[in-house]
Each structure stands twice: as C-alpha cells, then as structure tokens.
Amino acid sequence: YGEAEQIFKKANDIAAENEDQEALKNECCYGSQCARSLQLSSKYSKNIQISNLTFINTQYSEYGISISNKSLYFSSMRKNEKDITDQRTLQGFSDLYKTSLEREDFAETAIIPLEKAVNHNKNNDACIAFNTDQSEAYFTRCFGKPMHCEILKAGNLKNGFFNSANKINIVSKDYSIGHPTLSSDGNIMIFVSDMTGGYGMRDLYISTKDGNKWSEPVNLGANINTEYDEMFPSFFNDEILVFSSSGHRSSGGLDIFISKKENNSWSAPKKLSCPINTGADDFGLIFNESEEHGYFCSNRPGGAGSDDIYSFNGFPVGVKFNGIVKDETTGETISNAIIVFENENSTDTLYTNSAGKVCLEFPFGSEYNIRVIKDEYIILETNLEISEEKSLFPDDHTAEYLL
C-alpha cells in the first residue's frame, strides 16, 4: 500500500504541473484514495497469471518481442566472455533471437540467433516485425555516439534464413526511427521516432507502403502521443494498437495501453490491469491469437536481469467502477464517506475523495454487496453486479449513492 501511494503521489505531482490542481482533486483517483484503489484493483485481478520465461531470460536485457510462424522473436543484450561490451549499457550489443512456441513450457526448445545479415557486430539490432505470411520483416538497428536508430528491411527470407538488410526510404540522419510493427498485409507500419514536430520526447508515427517505398510519416496525434515517451507498438487483429507510454497518467515509468481504430483515428488509450502494469517499466506487449494470452517485457523486481520477458494468461482489462456519494436532500457530494465492498471472499473499504468520488477496477462477472456509511446519515445498503461479457474496451460502471 505504501509503495502504491508513492507511485500515485509521483504521478499526480507530475500531472499537477500541467493541470489545474482543483480539477485534479476532482478525479476519482487522487492521492491516498488512488493508492488504495490500486491496491484493491490489484487484489481483484488475481485471475491474471504472470510467469517469467526463465528459459529465455538472462542477467542481461531481453525485450523487443514479436510472434511469427509459431516462433517467439526477441532481442537480447546477452553476452559471452568473448563478446564486446557496449559501454553505453555495460551489457552486450543487442541481437535478435527466436525460439519455438510449440511447447508452452519451452522445455528442450532451442534459442537460435538470427543471421549475421540482421545481427551486425557492434550495432544494437532489435524489435523485428513480420507481416502475416512472413514474406517481409523489418527491424531496428541503433549505432553511434550519440545513439542513432534506423529501420531496415530484412530481405530474402528463404528456407527460414535472412541474407540481406537494407534501410527503408524514410530513414534520416536528422532523427531516429525504430520499433516497427506491421499490419497483417504488411502495408501499414507504425513506429517510434524522435523527429521534430511531435508531442513529446518520442512519438508514434504511421506510414503506408506504396510499391517498395513508405509514405511520409504521420504523427498518430494527441490521443496517443504525450509530452513523454510512447514506444514499443504492436498490432492486434489490425484494429487494436498496443503501445507503452510514460504519459497518460502511468503508474510509474512505462505502462502498457491499448487503443482501437475508429474510422481514421484512434480511441483514447485504456491502461491494462495489474499485475501486467506495475510501478516498474512494463512494455512491449503482444497478444498470442487471443486477448487472454500473450507476452510482455518488464524490469519489475524479482526477474532474472535488467528487462525480462513474461507471459500472461487471463483477461488483461477489467471494468472501471466510478462511484459518487451525495446528500439526497441538497445534492451536494459527500467526502470521506465509507464504501464497503463485500462478497464471500473478502470485505474491503474505500473512502470518497474531496469530490465524493471513488474508483477502482473490478473483474468481469463479479458481484458485491455494498454499504455506504457516513456519520449522521442512515447506512445505505445495495449491491453491485459487473457484466460477465468481456471486452477489451468495456464501458465504465457508474453508480450514484444518495444518503
């Protein structure tokens, strides 16, 4: 609880630099109320199982993942005794690897480095992306001091081997681009860049393919990009964008968000649930065929090294509950009212904030008995039922309690 409170105090302090303080306090998630909400939301999301891929992870960084043809592709800064150290990270230079997903436990599964055409000595090669039929692949190569990154097309995938790598036409010496993800047909690419004219430090951009060239990059806009970092995009079924951001009121460092394509724009991002998102850097999530299974990266405590790869099983979002308590006679909101959530498994309490609000996230299909308590008022007893119908973008559940 104390750690959660510190996380949200930091997040609210950052947000307060650019928002009206009174407006911020009207948010249902503010200060100690938000820390308690995080604690309960995490408690209620135990249906999401997280596992460290110990077969893959090392003391070094493993990150930048994608799935193609029943193989997990990943980036790693692992190094052997004879390998050169990258003085920028004090790890090895990043290379690309793959391993089979045929066995969920990865038992007796080999880890195979990709060919020298894409793993170049003294460069950092990472974050490879494929179209559906694996006829095209693009990856990130970073080099130099200061670090400069480019996207290259890995060519001629014959018999499972790459034999060339060439810069794409939108590479520029004036800015870096990287972390590509492709639509299933390979005609749309979303990637990261620090080019001028963006919203923050690193933004997400989109480009479409015309013949063998890519169109002028277009910023994804203020719904997605913030004054902070947006990174590690991936597509799910072409209509859902998964990305990581240190903005959007993240819980600390990078958090993982999703957005859906609506006409020609992207919806307001939704943050994935605990324990996928924590106070550490959580990033690079990819779904594996369904919404209830996939992989992501994190530098959370307890891992094997700097950044590790994790699997998740379970639906990665819940339903946001927004409650507000008011005086039935005056209509005024009531602060510091106690709301008790009770079912056969637990009894938990939240206090309303200065605007009479509480919020937290419940799993689908959950039911609770509720008591609302405040000093001289008569105790209100009611119940709460959360829909069983799962969706990555569920409507909020809003309730008004009159005392």
Coordinates of C-alpha atoms in Angstrom, one line a residue:
Y1 CA 0.0 0.0 0.0
G2 CA 2.8 2.4 0.9
E3 CA 4.6 1.7 -2.4
A4 CA 1.4 2.2 -4.3
E5 CA 0.8 5.6 -2.6
Q6 CA 4.2 6.8 -3.5
I7 CA 3.7 5.7 -7.1
F8 CA 0.5 7.7 -7.4
K9 CA 1.8 10.7 -5.5
K10 CA 4.6 10.9 -8.1
A11 CA 2.1 10.5 -10.9
N12 CA -0.2 13.2 -9.5
D13 CA 2.6 15.6 -8.9
I14 CA 3.7 15.3 -12.5
A15 CA 0.2 15.7 -13.7
A16 CA -0.3 18.7 -11.4
E17 CA 2.5 20.6 -13.2
N18 CA 0.2 20.9 -16.2
E19 CA -3.3 20.6 -14.8
D20 CA -5.4 22.7 -12.6
Q21 CA -4.9 21.4 -9.1
E22 CA -8.6 21.6 -8.1
A23 CA -9.6 19.8 -11.3
L24 CA -7.0 17.1 -10.5
K25 CA -8.5 16.6 -7.0
N26 CA -11.9 16.0 -8.6
E27 CA -10.5 12.9 -10.3
C28 CA -11.8 9.8 -8.6
C29 CA -8.2 8.6 -8.4
Y30 CA -6.1 11.0 -6.4
G31 CA -3.6 10.7 -3.6
S32 CA -4.1 8.1 -0.9
Q33 CA -7.6 7.2 -2.4
C34 CA -5.8 6.3 -5.6
A35 CA -3.2 4.2 -3.8
R36 CA -6.0 2.3 -2.0
S37 CA -7.8 1.9 -5.3
L38 CA -4.7 0.4 -6.9
Q39 CA -4.2 -2.0 -4.0
L40 CA -7.8 -3.3 -4.3
S41 CA -7.8 -3.4 -8.1
S42 CA -4.6 -5.5 -8.0
K43 CA -6.2 -7.8 -5.4
Y44 CA -9.3 -8.3 -7.6
S45 CA -7.2 -9.1 -10.7
K46 CA -5.8 -12.3 -9.4
N47 CA -7.3 -14.1 -12.4
I48 CA -4.4 -12.8 -14.5
Q49 CA -1.5 -15.2 -14.1
I50 CA 2.0 -13.8 -14.8
S51 CA 5.1 -16.1 -15.5
N52 CA 8.7 -15.2 -16.0
L53 CA 10.1 -17.0 -19.1
T54 CA 13.1 -18.3 -17.2
F55 CA 14.2 -20.4 -20.1
I56 CA 14.8 -17.3 -22.2
N57 CA 15.7 -14.6 -19.6
T58 CA 19.3 -13.9 -18.5
Q59 CA 21.1 -11.4 -16.3
Y60 CA 21.0 -9.1 -19.3
S61 CA 18.1 -7.4 -21.0
E62 CA 15.6 -9.4 -23.0
Y63 CA 12.9 -7.3 -24.8
G64 CA 11.5 -6.2 -28.2
I65 CA 9.3 -9.3 -28.8
S66 CA 7.1 -10.4 -31.7
I67 CA 5.4 -13.6 -32.8
S68 CA 5.5 -15.1 -36.3
N69 CA 5.0 -18.6 -37.7
K70 CA 4.7 -20.2 -34.2
S71 CA 8.0 -18.7 -33.1
L72 CA 8.8 -16.0 -30.5
Y73 CA 11.3 -13.5 -31.7
F74 CA 13.1 -11.4 -29.1
S75 CA 16.0 -9.0 -28.6
S76 CA 18.7 -9.7 -26.1
M77 CA 21.8 -7.9 -24.8
R78 CA 23.3 -11.2 -23.5
K79 CA 27.0 -11.7 -24.0
N80 CA 29.6 -14.4 -23.6
E81 CA 33.1 -13.9 -22.3
K82 CA 34.5 -13.1 -25.8
D83 CA 31.7 -10.7 -26.7
I84 CA 32.3 -7.0 -26.8
T85 CA 30.7 -4.8 -24.1
D86 CA 28.5 -1.9 -25.1
Q87 CA 29.9 0.9 -22.9
R88 CA 26.6 2.7 -23.1
T89 CA 24.7 -0.1 -21.3
L90 CA 27.6 -2.2 -19.9
Q91 CA 25.8 -5.2 -21.5
G92 CA 26.3 -6.9 -24.8
F93 CA 25.3 -5.4 -28.0
S94 CA 21.6 -6.2 -28.7
D95 CA 21.0 -9.1 -31.1
L96 CA 17.8 -10.8 -32.4
Y97 CA 16.9 -14.4 -31.5
K98 CA 14.0 -16.8 -31.9
T99 CA 12.6 -19.8 -30.1
S100 CA 9.7 -22.1 -30.9
L101 CA 6.3 -21.7 -29.2
E102 CA 5.3 -25.3 -29.9
R103 CA 5.7 -26.1 -26.2
E104 CA 4.3 -23.7 -23.7
D105 CA 6.9 -24.7 -21.1
F106 CA 9.7 -24.2 -23.6
A107 CA 11.2 -27.5 -22.5
E108 CA 14.0 -28.7 -24.8
T109 CA 13.4 -25.7 -27.0
A110 CA 16.5 -24.1 -28.7
I111 CA 17.2 -20.4 -28.7
I112 CA 18.5 -19.5 -32.1
P113 CA 20.3 -16.3 -33.0
L114 CA 19.2 -14.8 -36.3
E115 CA 21.6 -14.5 -39.3
K116 CA 24.5 -12.0 -39.5
A117 CA 22.6 -10.0 -42.1
V118 CA 20.4 -8.8 -39.2
N119 CA 22.7 -9.3 -36.3
H120 CA 25.6 -6.9 -37.1
N121 CA 28.7 -6.7 -34.9
K122 CA 29.0 -3.6 -32.7
N123 CA 25.4 -2.4 -33.6
N124 CA 22.3 -2.9 -31.5
D125 CA 19.7 -4.9 -33.5
A126 CA 16.3 -5.3 -32.1
C127 CA 12.5 -5.3 -32.4
I128 CA 11.7 -7.3 -35.5
A129 CA 8.2 -7.3 -37.1
F130 CA 6.7 -9.5 -39.7
N131 CA 3.6 -9.4 -41.9
T132 CA 1.3 -12.4 -41.6
D133 CA 2.8 -14.7 -44.3
Q134 CA 6.4 -13.8 -43.2
S135 CA 7.3 -12.6 -46.6
E136 CA 8.5 -9.3 -45.2
A137 CA 10.3 -8.3 -42.0
Y138 CA 11.6 -5.0 -40.6
F139 CA 13.8 -4.4 -37.6
T140 CA 15.6 -1.6 -35.7
R141 CA 19.4 -1.0 -35.9
C142 CA 21.0 1.5 -33.5
F143 CA 24.6 2.7 -33.6
G144 CA 27.0 5.6 -32.9
K145 CA 27.5 8.2 -30.2
P146 CA 25.0 9.8 -29.7
M147 CA 22.9 6.8 -30.5
H148 CA 21.1 6.9 -33.8
C149 CA 18.4 4.3 -34.8
E150 CA 17.1 3.2 -38.2
I151 CA 14.6 0.7 -39.6
L152 CA 15.9 -1.8 -42.0
K153 CA 14.1 -4.4 -44.2
A154 CA 15.4 -7.9 -43.8
G155 CA 15.3 -9.4 -47.2
N156 CA 15.1 -12.8 -48.9
L157 CA 13.7 -15.0 -46.2
K158 CA 14.4 -18.3 -48.0
N159 CA 14.3 -21.6 -46.1
G160 CA 13.9 -19.6 -42.9
F161 CA 17.1 -17.5 -43.3
F162 CA 17.7 -13.8 -44.0
N163 CA 20.5 -12.9 -46.3
S164 CA 20.3 -9.1 -46.5
A165 CA 19.2 -6.0 -44.7
N166 CA 18.6 -2.6 -46.2
K167 CA 17.5 0.8 -44.9
I168 CA 14.0 1.8 -45.7
N169 CA 13.4 5.1 -47.6
I170 CA 12.1 7.1 -44.6
V171 CA 15.4 6.7 -42.7
S172 CA 17.0 10.1 -42.0
K173 CA 20.2 11.3 -40.4
D174 CA 18.2 14.1 -38.7
Y175 CA 16.2 11.8 -36.4
S176 CA 15.9 8.2 -35.2
I177 CA 13.1 5.7 -36.1
G178 CA 12.6 2.3 -34.6
H179 CA 10.3 -0.3 -33.0
P180 CA 8.3 -1.1 -36.2
T181 CA 5.0 -3.1 -36.2
L182 CA 3.2 -4.1 -39.3
S183 CA -0.4 -4.7 -40.3
S184 CA -1.2 -8.2 -41.4
D185 CA -0.8 -7.4 -45.1
G186 CA 2.4 -5.5 -44.5
N187 CA 1.1 -2.3 -46.0
I188 CA 0.9 -0.2 -42.8
M189 CA 3.8 0.4 -40.4
I190 CA 3.6 2.1 -37.0
F191 CA 6.9 3.0 -35.4
V192 CA 8.7 5.3 -32.9
S193 CA 10.5 8.4 -33.7
D194 CA 12.1 11.5 -32.1
M195 CA 11.6 13.6 -35.2
T196 CA 10.9 17.3 -34.6
G197 CA 7.3 18.5 -34.6
G198 CA 6.0 15.7 -32.3
Y199 CA 4.2 16.0 -29.0
G200 CA 6.9 14.7 -26.7
M201 CA 10.3 13.0 -26.5
R202 CA 9.4 10.0 -28.7
D203 CA 6.1 9.6 -30.5
L204 CA 4.3 7.0 -32.6
Y205 CA 4.0 7.6 -36.3
I206 CA 2.3 5.8 -39.1
S207 CA 3.4 5.2 -42.7
T208 CA 1.7 3.3 -45.6
K209 CA 3.5 1.3 -48.3
D210 CA 3.3 2.3 -51.9
G211 CA 5.2 -0.2 -54.1
N212 CA 8.6 -0.6 -52.5
K213 CA 8.5 2.8 -50.7
W214 CA 7.0 4.1 -47.5
S215 CA 5.0 7.3 -47.3
E216 CA 5.9 10.4 -45.4
P217 CA 5.3 9.5 -41.7
V218 CA 2.2 11.0 -40.0
N219 CA 2.1 11.5 -36.2
L220 CA -0.7 9.5 -34.6
G221 CA -1.9 12.6 -32.8
A222 CA -2.6 13.8 -29.3
N223 CA -5.0 10.9 -28.4
I224 CA -1.9 8.6 -28.5
N225 CA 1.2 10.8 -28.0
T226 CA 2.0 12.8 -25.0
E227 CA 4.8 15.0 -23.8
Y228 CA 6.6 11.9 -22.6
D229 CA 7.6 8.7 -24.4
E230 CA 5.4 6.4 -26.5
M231 CA 7.2 3.2 -27.6
F232 CA 7.0 -0.5 -28.5
P233 CA 3.8 -0.5 -30.6
S234 CA 2.2 -3.7 -31.8
F235 CA -1.0 -4.6 -33.8
F236 CA -3.7 -7.0 -32.7
N237 CA -6.0 -8.0 -35.5
D238 CA -5.1 -4.8 -37.3
E239 CA -7.8 -2.8 -35.4
I240 CA -6.1 -2.6 -32.0
L241 CA -2.9 -0.8 -31.3
V242 CA -0.9 -1.9 -28.2
F243 CA 1.8 0.5 -27.0
S244 CA 3.8 1.6 -24.0
S245 CA 3.9 5.1 -22.6
S246 CA 5.3 7.0 -19.6
G247 CA 2.4 9.5 -20.1
H248 CA -1.3 9.1 -19.8
R249 CA -1.0 9.1 -16.0
S250 CA 1.1 6.0 -16.0
S251 CA 1.6 4.1 -12.7
G252 CA 5.3 4.7 -12.9
G253 CA 7.7 4.5 -15.8
L254 CA 6.3 2.8 -18.9
D255 CA 2.8 1.3 -18.7
I256 CA 1.0 -0.7 -21.4
F257 CA -2.0 0.8 -23.1
I258 CA -4.4 -0.3 -25.9
S259 CA -6.4 1.8 -28.4
K260 CA -8.8 0.8 -31.1
K261 CA -9.1 2.2 -34.6
E262 CA -12.3 4.2 -35.1
N263 CA -12.7 5.5 -38.7
N264 CA -9.4 7.3 -39.3
S265 CA -8.4 8.0 -35.7
W266 CA -7.5 6.1 -32.6
S267 CA -9.6 5.9 -29.4
A268 CA -8.5 7.3 -26.0
P269 CA -6.0 4.8 -24.6
K270 CA -7.0 2.2 -22.0
K271 CA -4.4 1.1 -19.5
L272 CA -4.1 -2.7 -19.0
S273 CA -4.8 -4.1 -15.5
C274 CA -2.5 -5.0 -12.6
P275 CA -0.4 -7.2 -12.5
I276 CA 0.5 -6.6 -16.1
N277 CA 1.1 -2.9 -15.3
T278 CA 3.1 -2.2 -12.1
G279 CA 5.2 0.7 -10.8
A280 CA 8.2 -0.6 -12.9
D281 CA 8.7 -0.2 -16.7
D282 CA 6.1 -2.5 -18.4
F283 CA 6.2 -2.5 -22.1
G284 CA 6.2 -4.3 -25.5
L285 CA 3.1 -6.5 -25.0
I286 CA 1.9 -8.8 -27.8
F287 CA -1.2 -10.9 -27.9
N288 CA -0.9 -14.5 -29.0
E289 CA -4.0 -15.3 -31.0
S290 CA -6.5 -14.3 -28.3
E291 CA -7.0 -11.5 -25.8
E292 CA -6.3 -13.8 -22.9
H293 CA -2.8 -14.9 -23.7
G294 CA 0.4 -13.2 -24.7
Y295 CA 3.8 -11.9 -23.7
F296 CA 5.3 -8.6 -22.5
C297 CA 8.5 -7.2 -21.0
S298 CA 9.2 -5.6 -17.7
N299 CA 12.1 -4.6 -15.4
R300 CA 10.0 -5.3 -12.3
P301 CA 11.7 -6.7 -9.2
G302 CA 12.2 -10.4 -9.0
G303 CA 13.3 -11.0 -12.6
A304 CA 16.4 -12.6 -13.9
G305 CA 18.0 -9.4 -15.1
S306 CA 17.5 -5.9 -16.3
D307 CA 14.5 -6.4 -18.6
D308 CA 12.8 -9.8 -18.7
I309 CA 10.1 -11.4 -20.9
Y310 CA 6.9 -12.6 -19.2
S311 CA 3.8 -14.5 -20.3
F312 CA 0.3 -13.6 -19.1
N313 CA -2.8 -15.7 -19.0
G314 CA -6.2 -14.1 -18.2
F315 CA -8.2 -11.2 -19.5
P316 CA -5.9 -8.2 -19.3
V317 CA -8.5 -5.5 -18.5
G318 CA -11.4 -5.1 -16.0
V319 CA -14.3 -2.8 -15.7
K320 CA -13.7 0.6 -14.2
F321 CA -16.2 1.4 -11.4
N322 CA -16.9 5.1 -10.7
G323 CA -18.9 5.8 -7.6
I324 CA -20.1 9.1 -6.2
V325 CA -21.9 9.7 -2.9
K326 CA -24.3 12.7 -2.5
D327 CA -26.7 14.1 0.1
E328 CA -30.1 13.2 -1.2
T329 CA -31.7 16.5 0.0
T330 CA -29.1 19.0 -1.0
G331 CA -27.4 17.2 -3.9
E332 CA -24.0 18.1 -2.5
T333 CA -21.2 15.5 -2.7
I334 CA -20.1 13.8 0.5
S335 CA -16.3 13.5 1.1
N336 CA -14.8 10.8 3.4
A337 CA -17.8 8.6 3.1
I338 CA -17.0 4.9 3.6
I339 CA -18.0 2.4 0.9
V340 CA -17.7 -1.2 1.9
F341 CA -17.5 -3.9 -0.8
E342 CA -18.3 -7.3 0.4
N343 CA -18.7 -10.8 -1.1
E344 CA -18.0 -14.3 0.1
N345 CA -14.2 -13.9 -0.4
S346 CA -13.5 -10.5 1.1
T347 CA -14.6 -7.3 2.7
D348 CA -12.9 -4.1 1.6
T349 CA -13.4 -0.4 2.1
L350 CA -12.7 2.8 0.3
Y351 CA -13.2 6.4 1.3
T352 CA -14.6 9.0 -1.1
N353 CA -12.3 11.9 -2.0
S354 CA -13.0 15.6 -1.7
A355 CA -15.4 15.4 -4.6
G356 CA -17.3 12.5 -3.1
K357 CA -15.8 10.0 -5.6
V358 CA -14.2 6.6 -5.6
C359 CA -13.0 4.4 -8.4
L360 CA -11.4 1.0 -8.9
E361 CA -11.3 -1.8 -11.3
F362 CA -13.4 -5.0 -11.0
P363 CA -13.1 -8.2 -12.9
F364 CA -15.9 -9.2 -15.3
G365 CA -18.7 -11.1 -13.7
S366 CA -18.0 -10.0 -10.2
E367 CA -20.8 -9.3 -7.6
Y368 CA -20.6 -7.3 -4.3
N369 CA -22.8 -6.3 -1.5
I370 CA -22.3 -2.6 -0.8
R371 CA -22.8 -0.4 2.3
V372 CA -22.3 3.3 2.2
I373 CA -21.6 4.9 5.6
K374 CA -21.2 8.5 6.8
D375 CA -21.6 9.8 10.3
E376 CA -25.1 11.1 10.9
Y377 CA -26.6 9.6 7.7
I378 CA -28.6 6.3 7.6
I379 CA -26.5 3.5 6.2
L380 CA -27.3 2.7 2.6
E381 CA -27.2 -1.0 1.5
T382 CA -27.3 -2.0 -2.1
N383 CA -25.4 -4.4 -4.5
L384 CA -23.1 -4.2 -7.4
E385 CA -23.1 -6.6 -10.4
I386 CA -20.4 -6.3 -13.1
S387 CA -21.3 -7.7 -16.6
E388 CA -19.9 -11.1 -17.5
E389 CA -19.5 -10.1 -21.1
K390 CA -15.7 -9.5 -21.7
S391 CA -14.4 -6.7 -23.9
L392 CA -11.0 -5.0 -24.2
F393 CA -12.9 -1.7 -24.2
P394 CA -15.7 -2.1 -21.7
D395 CA -18.0 0.8 -20.7
D396 CA -17.4 2.2 -17.2
H397 CA -19.8 1.1 -14.5
T398 CA -21.1 4.3 -12.8
A399 CA -23.2 4.4 -9.6
E400 CA -24.6 7.3 -7.6
Y401 CA -25.4 6.7 -3.9
L402 CA -27.8 9.1 -2.2
L403 CA -27.7 9.3 1.6

